[in-house]
Structure formats: structure tokens, C-alpha cells
Amino acid sequence: MIRAGGRGPIEDVDLRGVRSAAPTDEVLGAIAGAGAIVIGPSNPIVSIGPILAVPGIREALSATAAPVVAVSPFVHGAVLKGPTKEFMAFTRVPSDADGIATAYEGVIDGLIADERTERIPVLETDVLMADAAGRRRVAEQALNFARALG
């Protein structure tokens, strides 16, 4: 599916073994002790979703005192690579800031995106990370935004 660029129909998302997975004490401790947590601009269904599906991870992120922010994978409404839109459509979640807020509901305190949503605080900014300078700019903005929320 990933290699085919999302073509295809999506019939199911099966996270084999996730119910028997468990975060280590070090992972839970890192989440609990973090000053800020940034979720990168990845597919919320098949990249970040499996992490959040591990028993205890979603709860740890919800319980941490650290502000948790996500960077939207959508740049001016488009996905730069991968089948994010197709997986969002499969789960009936819109491919926009509202959809990202829905996908991470109960986990994130804010969203870094180039569009607004009324569902959650948003740092509206250019999220294109075409080079090292762009990645640094978005990372710094994400940390500053998280700290401001905290």
C-alpha cells in the first residue's frame, strides 16, 4: 500500500500484536518527565496511530503535564508524500486541520498547521520543510508553541 502510493482500495488497518505490546518504563518515564512533546508531520492513521494504539501510550500522553503538539502533515491541503489522504478518507476523517485534531483527540493540546481549526489551539504557520532550514524553523516554532501552551 505504501509503495503503491495509496492506490488501491483500503479495506482494513490491522495492527497485529498491538494489544499484547507494552511501552517500557523508560518510555513512560520520558513522556511523564518531558518538558514538551511534538508529534511530527506523519500519517496519523498508519504512522502515529500504531504508536498511540500501544496500551498505555495514549493514556500517558493524555496524563503528562507536558504540552503535546502535533505538526500537520498537510501543506496547503496537500500531502507531499505517502497515502495520508487515502487513509484519512478510509477512516472518514477529513484531510485538514479538523481531521488532524480528530485523529489526535484527547492527546494533543495544540496543532501547528497552515490552516485553522476551532477544535484546538493552532499555530498557523508555513509547515513546508523542504530543507534543513525549514525543518529547524518548524521544530523551533513547535517547541515555542508547546511551551506557550504549557
Tab-separated table of C-alpha atoms in Angstrom:
chain	number	residue	atom	x	y	z
A	1	MET	CA	0.000	0.000	0.000
A	2	ILE	CA	2.710	2.467	0.930
A	3	ARG	CA	4.889	1.506	-2.059
A	4	ALA	CA	1.872	1.849	-4.370
A	5	GLY	CA	1.319	5.423	-3.208
A	6	GLY	CA	-2.027	4.750	-1.596
A	7	ARG	CA	-3.605	3.261	-4.649
A	8	GLY	CA	-5.840	0.620	-4.113
A	9	PRO	CA	-8.732	0.138	-2.108
A	10	ILE	CA	-8.007	0.270	1.612
A	11	GLU	CA	-10.027	-2.492	3.181
A	12	ASP	CA	-8.701	-2.516	6.729
A	13	VAL	CA	-5.989	-1.308	9.065
A	14	ASP	CA	-4.857	-4.239	11.183
A	15	LEU	CA	-2.308	-3.554	13.905
A	16	ARG	CA	-1.261	-7.122	14.574
A	17	GLY	CA	0.123	-7.670	18.032
A	18	VAL	CA	-0.623	-4.188	19.338
A	19	ARG	CA	-2.859	-5.463	22.144
A	20	SER	CA	-0.002	-7.515	23.545
A	21	ALA	CA	2.556	-4.711	23.141
A	22	ALA	CA	3.567	-2.557	26.080
A	23	PRO	CA	5.638	0.581	26.482
A	24	THR	CA	8.797	0.247	28.523
A	25	ASP	CA	9.147	2.019	31.840
A	26	GLU	CA	11.722	4.278	30.145
A	27	VAL	CA	9.186	5.364	27.513
A	28	LEU	CA	6.524	6.096	30.108
A	29	GLY	CA	9.087	7.946	32.226
A	30	ALA	CA	10.222	10.038	29.255
A	31	ILE	CA	6.639	11.014	28.485
A	32	ALA	CA	5.895	11.839	32.117
A	33	GLY	CA	9.086	13.863	32.525
A	34	ALA	CA	9.083	15.709	29.202
A	35	GLY	CA	9.043	19.482	29.017
A	36	ALA	CA	7.213	19.380	25.662
A	37	ILE	CA	6.184	16.656	23.219
A	38	VAL	CA	5.995	17.228	19.459
A	39	ILE	CA	4.312	14.708	17.162
A	40	GLY	CA	5.881	15.024	13.728
A	41	PRO	CA	4.009	15.515	10.466
A	42	SER	CA	3.345	11.849	9.753
A	43	ASN	CA	0.302	9.867	8.725
A	44	PRO	CA	-1.919	9.843	11.842
A	45	ILE	CA	-3.538	6.546	10.846
A	46	VAL	CA	-0.643	4.231	9.899
A	47	SER	CA	2.451	6.023	11.204
A	48	ILE	CA	1.454	7.629	14.516
A	49	GLY	CA	-1.731	5.595	15.028
A	50	PRO	CA	0.123	2.339	15.776
A	51	ILE	CA	2.187	4.096	18.443
A	52	LEU	CA	-0.946	5.553	20.043
A	53	ALA	CA	-2.601	2.118	19.892
A	54	VAL	CA	0.036	0.557	22.166
A	55	PRO	CA	-1.744	0.129	25.506
A	56	GLY	CA	-0.710	2.927	27.860
A	57	ILE	CA	0.773	5.354	25.317
A	58	ARG	CA	-2.367	7.407	24.620
A	59	GLU	CA	-3.106	7.491	28.334
A	60	ALA	CA	0.453	8.578	29.166
A	61	LEU	CA	0.301	11.378	26.608
A	62	SER	CA	-3.078	12.494	27.933
A	63	ALA	CA	-1.831	12.451	31.526
A	64	THR	CA	1.535	14.169	31.075
A	65	ALA	CA	1.941	17.708	32.355
A	66	ALA	CA	3.962	18.462	29.219
A	67	PRO	CA	2.120	20.228	26.417
A	68	VAL	CA	1.668	17.904	23.435
A	69	VAL	CA	1.516	19.442	19.968
A	70	ALA	CA	1.322	17.881	16.512
A	71	VAL	CA	2.640	19.201	13.220
A	72	SER	CA	0.129	18.770	10.403
A	73	PRO	CA	1.208	16.536	7.518
A	74	PHE	CA	-0.831	18.717	5.134
A	75	VAL	CA	0.903	21.553	3.273
A	76	HIS	CA	-1.653	23.856	1.656
A	77	GLY	CA	-4.122	20.966	1.667
A	78	ALA	CA	-1.738	18.516	0.002
A	79	VAL	CA	0.331	15.602	1.259
A	80	LEU	CA	3.900	15.756	-0.003
A	81	LYS	CA	4.443	12.000	0.126
A	82	GLY	CA	2.605	8.874	1.091
A	83	PRO	CA	-1.047	7.857	1.299
A	84	THR	CA	-2.137	10.057	4.214
A	85	LYS	CA	-5.227	11.399	2.421
A	86	GLU	CA	-6.319	7.906	1.427
A	87	PHE	CA	-6.034	6.579	4.967
A	88	MET	CA	-7.794	9.635	6.386
A	89	ALA	CA	-10.627	9.089	3.886
A	90	PHE	CA	-10.790	5.395	4.847
A	91	THR	CA	-11.337	6.382	8.483
A	92	ARG	CA	-13.831	9.073	7.410
A	93	VAL	CA	-11.675	11.825	8.890
A	94	PRO	CA	-11.224	14.985	6.810
A	95	SER	CA	-7.814	15.693	5.312
A	96	ASP	CA	-7.350	19.043	7.007
A	97	ALA	CA	-6.643	20.628	10.390
A	98	ASP	CA	-10.026	19.453	11.727
A	99	GLY	CA	-9.146	15.903	10.720
A	100	ILE	CA	-5.765	16.028	12.427
A	101	ALA	CA	-7.428	17.382	15.575
A	102	THR	CA	-9.910	14.489	15.364
A	103	ALA	CA	-7.190	11.878	14.838
A	104	TYR	CA	-5.302	13.117	17.910
A	105	GLU	CA	-8.335	13.974	20.058
A	106	GLY	CA	-7.563	13.588	23.744
A	107	VAL	CA	-3.818	13.525	23.067
A	108	ILE	CA	-2.728	16.913	21.730
A	109	ASP	CA	-3.046	20.352	23.262
A	110	GLY	CA	-2.259	22.229	20.069
A	111	LEU	CA	-1.614	21.926	16.350
A	112	ILE	CA	0.985	23.511	14.069
A	113	ALA	CA	-0.631	23.892	10.637
A	114	ASP	CA	-1.037	26.280	7.732
A	115	GLU	CA	-4.796	26.414	8.331
A	116	ARG	CA	-7.019	26.973	11.351
A	117	THR	CA	-9.465	24.784	13.188
A	118	GLU	CA	-11.734	25.862	16.003
A	119	ARG	CA	-11.338	22.499	17.728
A	120	ILE	CA	-7.900	23.124	19.247
A	121	PRO	CA	-5.341	25.943	19.586
A	122	VAL	CA	-3.395	26.336	16.334
A	123	LEU	CA	-0.103	27.969	15.499
A	124	GLU	CA	-0.851	28.948	11.935
A	125	THR	CA	2.420	28.918	10.025
A	126	ASP	CA	4.126	27.565	6.938
A	127	VAL	CA	4.697	23.859	7.654
A	128	LEU	CA	6.685	23.113	4.497
A	129	MET	CA	10.016	21.583	5.480
A	130	ALA	CA	11.816	21.413	2.139
A	131	ASP	CA	15.305	21.654	3.612
A	132	ALA	CA	17.241	21.692	6.880
A	133	ALA	CA	16.402	25.354	7.484
A	134	GLY	CA	12.684	24.614	7.069
A	135	ARG	CA	12.864	21.653	9.430
A	136	ARG	CA	14.699	23.752	12.015
A	137	ARG	CA	12.180	26.614	11.676
A	138	VAL	CA	9.161	24.323	12.194
A	139	ALA	CA	10.855	22.464	15.079
A	140	GLU	CA	11.666	25.733	16.865
A	141	GLN	CA	8.144	27.046	16.294
A	142	ALA	CA	6.662	23.781	17.576
A	143	LEU	CA	8.712	23.878	20.775
A	144	ASN	CA	7.952	27.554	21.377
A	145	PHE	CA	4.238	26.956	20.760
A	146	ALA	CA	4.218	23.948	23.112
A	147	ARG	CA	5.942	25.954	25.823
A	148	ALA	CA	3.434	28.788	25.377
A	149	LEU	CA	0.586	26.304	25.841
A	150	GLY	CA	2.218	24.845	28.953
